[in-house]
Tab-separated table of C-alpha atoms in Angstrom:
chain	number	residue	atom	x	y	z
P	1	UNK	CA	39.404	-53.132	-4.821
P	2	UNK	CA	38.560	-50.419	-2.091
P	3	UNK	CA	40.874	-51.948	0.572
P	4	UNK	CA	43.599	-49.883	-1.750
P	5	UNK	CA	41.451	-46.316	-0.218
P	6	UNK	CA	43.349	-47.132	2.659
P	7	UNK	CA	40.100	-46.305	4.909
P	8	UNK	CA	38.972	-47.992	8.262
P	9	UNK	CA	36.955	-51.310	7.754
P	10	UNK	CA	32.990	-50.048	7.776
P	11	UNK	CA	33.947	-46.860	5.259
P	12	UNK	CA	30.950	-48.535	3.186
P	13	UNK	CA	28.417	-49.168	5.618
P	14	UNK	CA	24.678	-47.910	5.641
P	15	UNK	CA	22.296	-47.356	8.108
P	16	UNK	CA	20.348	-48.933	5.785
P	17	UNK	CA	21.379	-52.036	5.011
P	18	UNK	CA	17.957	-53.233	3.454
P	19	UNK	CA	18.180	-54.652	-0.127
P	20	UNK	CA	18.511	-51.486	-2.642
P	21	UNK	CA	15.528	-52.566	-4.963
P	22	UNK	CA	12.817	-52.138	-2.206
P	23	UNK	CA	14.393	-48.282	-1.177
P	24	UNK	CA	14.270	-47.640	-4.931
P	25	UNK	CA	11.165	-49.538	-5.880
P	26	UNK	CA	9.277	-46.115	-5.280
P	27	UNK	CA	9.651	-43.545	-8.391
P	28	UNK	CA	11.200	-40.627	-7.335
P	29	UNK	CA	10.136	-38.048	-10.208
P	30	UNK	CA	12.221	-35.097	-8.776
P	31	UNK	CA	15.546	-33.279	-9.116
P	32	UNK	CA	17.517	-33.597	-6.330
P	33	UNK	CA	20.062	-30.152	-7.284
P	34	UNK	CA	18.020	-26.926	-7.837
P	35	UNK	CA	17.833	-25.330	-11.633
P	36	UNK	CA	21.052	-22.964	-11.525
P	37	UNK	CA	22.933	-26.150	-10.407
P	38	UNK	CA	21.700	-27.449	-13.003
P	39	UNK	CA	21.883	-25.289	-16.083
P	40	UNK	CA	25.872	-24.928	-14.233
P	41	UNK	CA	26.028	-29.413	-14.947
P	42	UNK	CA	24.500	-29.220	-18.085
P	43	UNK	CA	27.022	-25.461	-19.516
P	44	UNK	CA	29.488	-28.431	-18.369
P	45	UNK	CA	28.609	-31.617	-19.612
P	46	UNK	CA	28.261	-29.509	-23.516
P	47	UNK	CA	32.187	-28.876	-22.767
P	48	UNK	CA	33.504	-32.123	-22.167
P	49	UNK	CA	31.386	-35.018	-23.308
P	50	UNK	CA	31.742	-35.031	-26.714
P	51	UNK	CA	29.057	-34.318	-29.897
P	52	UNK	CA	28.313	-37.262	-31.349
P	53	UNK	CA	29.236	-39.839	-28.944
P	54	UNK	CA	27.797	-42.853	-27.490
P	55	UNK	CA	27.526	-41.842	-23.529
P	56	UNK	CA	26.103	-43.677	-20.464
P	57	UNK	CA	24.008	-42.798	-17.665
P	58	UNK	CA	25.566	-43.991	-15.075
P	59	UNK	CA	22.760	-44.206	-11.628
P	60	UNK	CA	20.216	-42.467	-13.905
P	61	UNK	CA	17.061	-41.298	-13.070
P	62	UNK	CA	13.974	-39.474	-15.264
P	63	UNK	CA	16.111	-36.477	-16.276
P	64	UNK	CA	20.165	-36.270	-17.122
P	65	UNK	CA	20.661	-33.016	-17.608
P	66	UNK	CA	22.026	-33.182	-20.786
P	67	UNK	CA	22.086	-30.137	-23.184
P	68	UNK	CA	19.647	-29.676	-25.525
P	69	UNK	CA	20.893	-28.786	-28.089
P	70	UNK	CA	23.837	-31.583	-28.358
P	71	UNK	CA	22.960	-34.530	-30.486
P	72	UNK	CA	24.696	-37.430	-29.051
P	73	UNK	CA	25.013	-41.007	-31.138
P	74	UNK	CA	23.098	-43.365	-28.214
P	75	UNK	CA	22.333	-41.824	-24.317
P	76	UNK	CA	22.426	-45.348	-22.288
P	77	UNK	CA	20.750	-45.008	-19.073
P	78	UNK	CA	21.321	-47.182	-15.765
P	79	UNK	CA	19.102	-47.694	-12.475
P	80	UNK	CA	17.129	-49.142	-10.161
P	81	UNK	CA	13.514	-47.587	-10.793
P	82	UNK	CA	12.077	-48.420	-14.733
P	83	UNK	CA	9.087	-45.844	-14.231
P	84	UNK	CA	11.955	-43.308	-13.959
P	85	UNK	CA	14.287	-44.015	-17.454
P	86	UNK	CA	11.020	-44.822	-18.838
P	87	UNK	CA	10.718	-41.060	-18.288
P	88	UNK	CA	13.539	-40.161	-19.208
P	89	UNK	CA	13.396	-37.697	-22.609
P	90	UNK	CA	17.122	-38.220	-23.720
P	91	UNK	CA	17.528	-41.955	-23.186
P	92	UNK	CA	17.573	-44.200	-26.512
P	93	UNK	CA	17.769	-46.895	-24.189
P	94	UNK	CA	18.183	-48.354	-20.718
P	95	UNK	CA	19.498	-50.816	-18.002
P	96	UNK	CA	18.285	-52.109	-15.109
P	97	UNK	CA	21.349	-53.042	-12.106
P	98	UNK	CA	22.035	-52.775	-8.291
P	99	UNK	CA	25.561	-52.021	-8.466
P	100	UNK	CA	26.141	-52.504	-5.301
P	101	UNK	CA	25.664	-56.290	-5.865
P	102	UNK	CA	26.738	-56.951	-9.404
P	103	UNK	CA	29.643	-54.290	-10.254
P	104	UNK	CA	30.322	-55.801	-14.373
P	105	UNK	CA	28.759	-53.005	-16.775
P	106	UNK	CA	27.216	-54.633	-19.503
P	107	UNK	CA	29.315	-53.586	-22.508
P	108	UNK	CA	32.153	-54.451	-24.428
P	109	UNK	CA	35.971	-52.881	-24.000
P	110	UNK	CA	37.021	-49.381	-25.610
P	111	UNK	CA	32.840	-49.250	-26.269
P	112	UNK	CA	31.323	-45.876	-24.778
P	113	UNK	CA	33.024	-42.064	-25.897
P	114	UNK	CA	32.042	-40.627	-22.129
P	115	UNK	CA	30.521	-41.252	-19.078
P	116	UNK	CA	28.550	-39.600	-16.010
P	117	UNK	CA	27.853	-40.146	-12.903
P	118	UNK	CA	25.240	-37.130	-11.210
P	119	UNK	CA	24.836	-36.019	-7.960
P	120	UNK	CA	24.895	-40.822	-6.706
P	121	UNK	CA	28.068	-41.842	-6.082
P	122	UNK	CA	28.133	-41.405	-2.794
P	123	UNK	CA	25.757	-45.008	-3.018
P	124	UNK	CA	28.872	-47.302	-4.687
P	125	UNK	CA	29.794	-49.412	-2.168
P	126	UNK	CA	32.349	-50.507	-4.051
P	127	UNK	CA	33.413	-47.890	-6.366
P	128	UNK	CA	36.172	-48.501	-7.291
P	129	UNK	CA	35.114	-51.775	-8.689
P	130	UNK	CA	32.781	-50.223	-10.507
P	131	UNK	CA	34.738	-47.573	-11.512
P	132	UNK	CA	37.119	-49.871	-12.864
P	133	UNK	CA	34.569	-51.650	-15.027
P	134	UNK	CA	33.839	-47.760	-16.616
P	135	UNK	CA	37.241	-47.727	-16.999
P	136	UNK	CA	37.131	-50.798	-19.101
P	137	UNK	CA	34.104	-49.511	-21.339
P	138	UNK	CA	35.551	-46.452	-21.599
P	139	UNK	CA	37.533	-45.549	-24.998
P	140	UNK	CA	40.985	-44.230	-24.470
P	141	UNK	CA	40.962	-40.635	-23.124
P	142	UNK	CA	37.318	-40.547	-22.742
P	143	UNK	CA	35.829	-38.915	-19.795
P	144	UNK	CA	33.975	-39.955	-16.503
P	145	UNK	CA	31.889	-36.869	-15.388
P	146	UNK	CA	31.080	-37.444	-11.175
P	147	UNK	CA	28.878	-34.982	-9.797
P	148	UNK	CA	27.524	-34.076	-6.456
P	149	UNK	CA	25.734	-31.973	-4.401
P	150	UNK	CA	25.603	-31.015	-0.011
P	151	UNK	CA	22.245	-33.815	-0.463
P	152	UNK	CA	21.685	-36.907	-0.173
P	153	UNK	CA	19.370	-39.691	0.978
P	154	UNK	CA	21.195	-40.444	4.315
P	155	UNK	CA	20.457	-43.664	5.038
P	156	UNK	CA	21.909	-44.597	1.764
P	157	UNK	CA	24.787	-42.896	2.119
P	158	UNK	CA	28.172	-44.568	2.680
P	159	UNK	CA	29.434	-43.890	6.234
P	160	UNK	CA	33.168	-42.653	4.564
P	161	UNK	CA	30.806	-39.885	2.515
P	162	UNK	CA	28.576	-38.709	5.685
P	163	UNK	CA	32.140	-38.167	7.706
P	164	UNK	CA	33.263	-35.262	4.985
P	165	UNK	CA	32.419	-32.118	4.003
P	166	UNK	CA	32.437	-30.627	-0.091
P	167	UNK	CA	36.020	-30.494	-0.119
P	168	UNK	CA	36.936	-33.555	1.813
P	169	UNK	CA	33.965	-35.474	-0.939
P	170	UNK	CA	36.308	-33.710	-4.062
P	171	UNK	CA	39.157	-35.828	-2.765
P	172	UNK	CA	37.406	-38.982	-2.066
P	173	UNK	CA	36.567	-39.176	-5.515
P	174	UNK	CA	39.594	-38.317	-6.944
P	175	UNK	CA	40.504	-41.335	-4.972
P	176	UNK	CA	38.585	-43.315	-5.832
P	177	UNK	CA	38.937	-42.512	-9.273
P	178	UNK	CA	42.728	-42.325	-9.182
P	179	UNK	CA	42.496	-46.325	-7.889
P	180	UNK	CA	39.970	-47.226	-10.104
P	181	UNK	CA	43.343	-46.568	-13.086
P	182	UNK	CA	41.997	-43.100	-14.203
P	183	UNK	CA	45.355	-41.736	-15.292
P	184	UNK	CA	44.230	-37.613	-15.665
P	185	UNK	CA	42.112	-36.363	-13.089
P	186	UNK	CA	40.531	-32.035	-12.219
P	187	UNK	CA	38.482	-31.596	-9.388
P	188	UNK	CA	35.767	-28.347	-10.606
P	189	UNK	CA	33.510	-26.083	-8.551
P	190	UNK	CA	30.433	-25.722	-11.004
P	191	UNK	CA	28.544	-23.937	-8.603
P	192	UNK	CA	30.086	-22.066	-5.330
P	193	UNK	CA	26.804	-22.428	-3.546
P	194	UNK	CA	26.461	-18.917	-2.888
P	195	UNK	CA	23.408	-18.566	-5.751
P	196	UNK	CA	22.413	-22.191	-6.675
P	197	UNK	CA	23.258	-25.163	-4.635
P	198	UNK	CA	27.058	-25.973	-4.616
P	199	UNK	CA	28.299	-28.556	-7.064
P	200	UNK	CA	31.431	-30.081	-7.691
P	201	UNK	CA	32.589	-31.750	-10.779
P	202	UNK	CA	35.286	-34.551	-10.453
P	203	UNK	CA	36.518	-35.766	-14.004
P	204	UNK	CA	38.568	-38.939	-15.163
P	205	UNK	CA	39.907	-39.606	-17.661
P	206	UNK	CA	40.419	-43.439	-19.490
P	207	UNK	CA	43.857	-43.986	-20.335
P	208	UNK	CA	45.303	-43.999	-23.273
């Protein structure tokens, strides 16, 4: 699927190609964006993620940045570290899975109302395959919000990500979503970097 992007052969190579389970074995109970960027993301989630819906927080951690005053039917977390996910108070349940090895998501077709990937898209080596799975499980018209800043673990971020600036990242994620079959894609700058970490969201909606 990644071939459809027209990127160079080593676009998804990483400096550290060791098993991701080793890298994520140690719990990191820290935030990867600052308070201003978190507030901007939380406010955007309040607008886009449907209250009362089933939400999948893909590539999550010990915090999901969901608005505290909004109730969801269920929040399902995914990640690589059980300690981090167990510490996340917004998750009703969670599962562990290395998406770089196994792209298939354990949900029925059209069973999820919204999805989010926060500051983690840069680590996927088969992003179109994973996002195609997200499209499969999302209900028609349901959103996926992919947010990112200018931070990453450089040894685990793919080469194409490290070669681009923020604008390039936004265009790249848009291409991922369109290649995965999302019919409507918007790019929203949530924080410009002057008062907080920069933060961009690329939002795709499942067709239908």
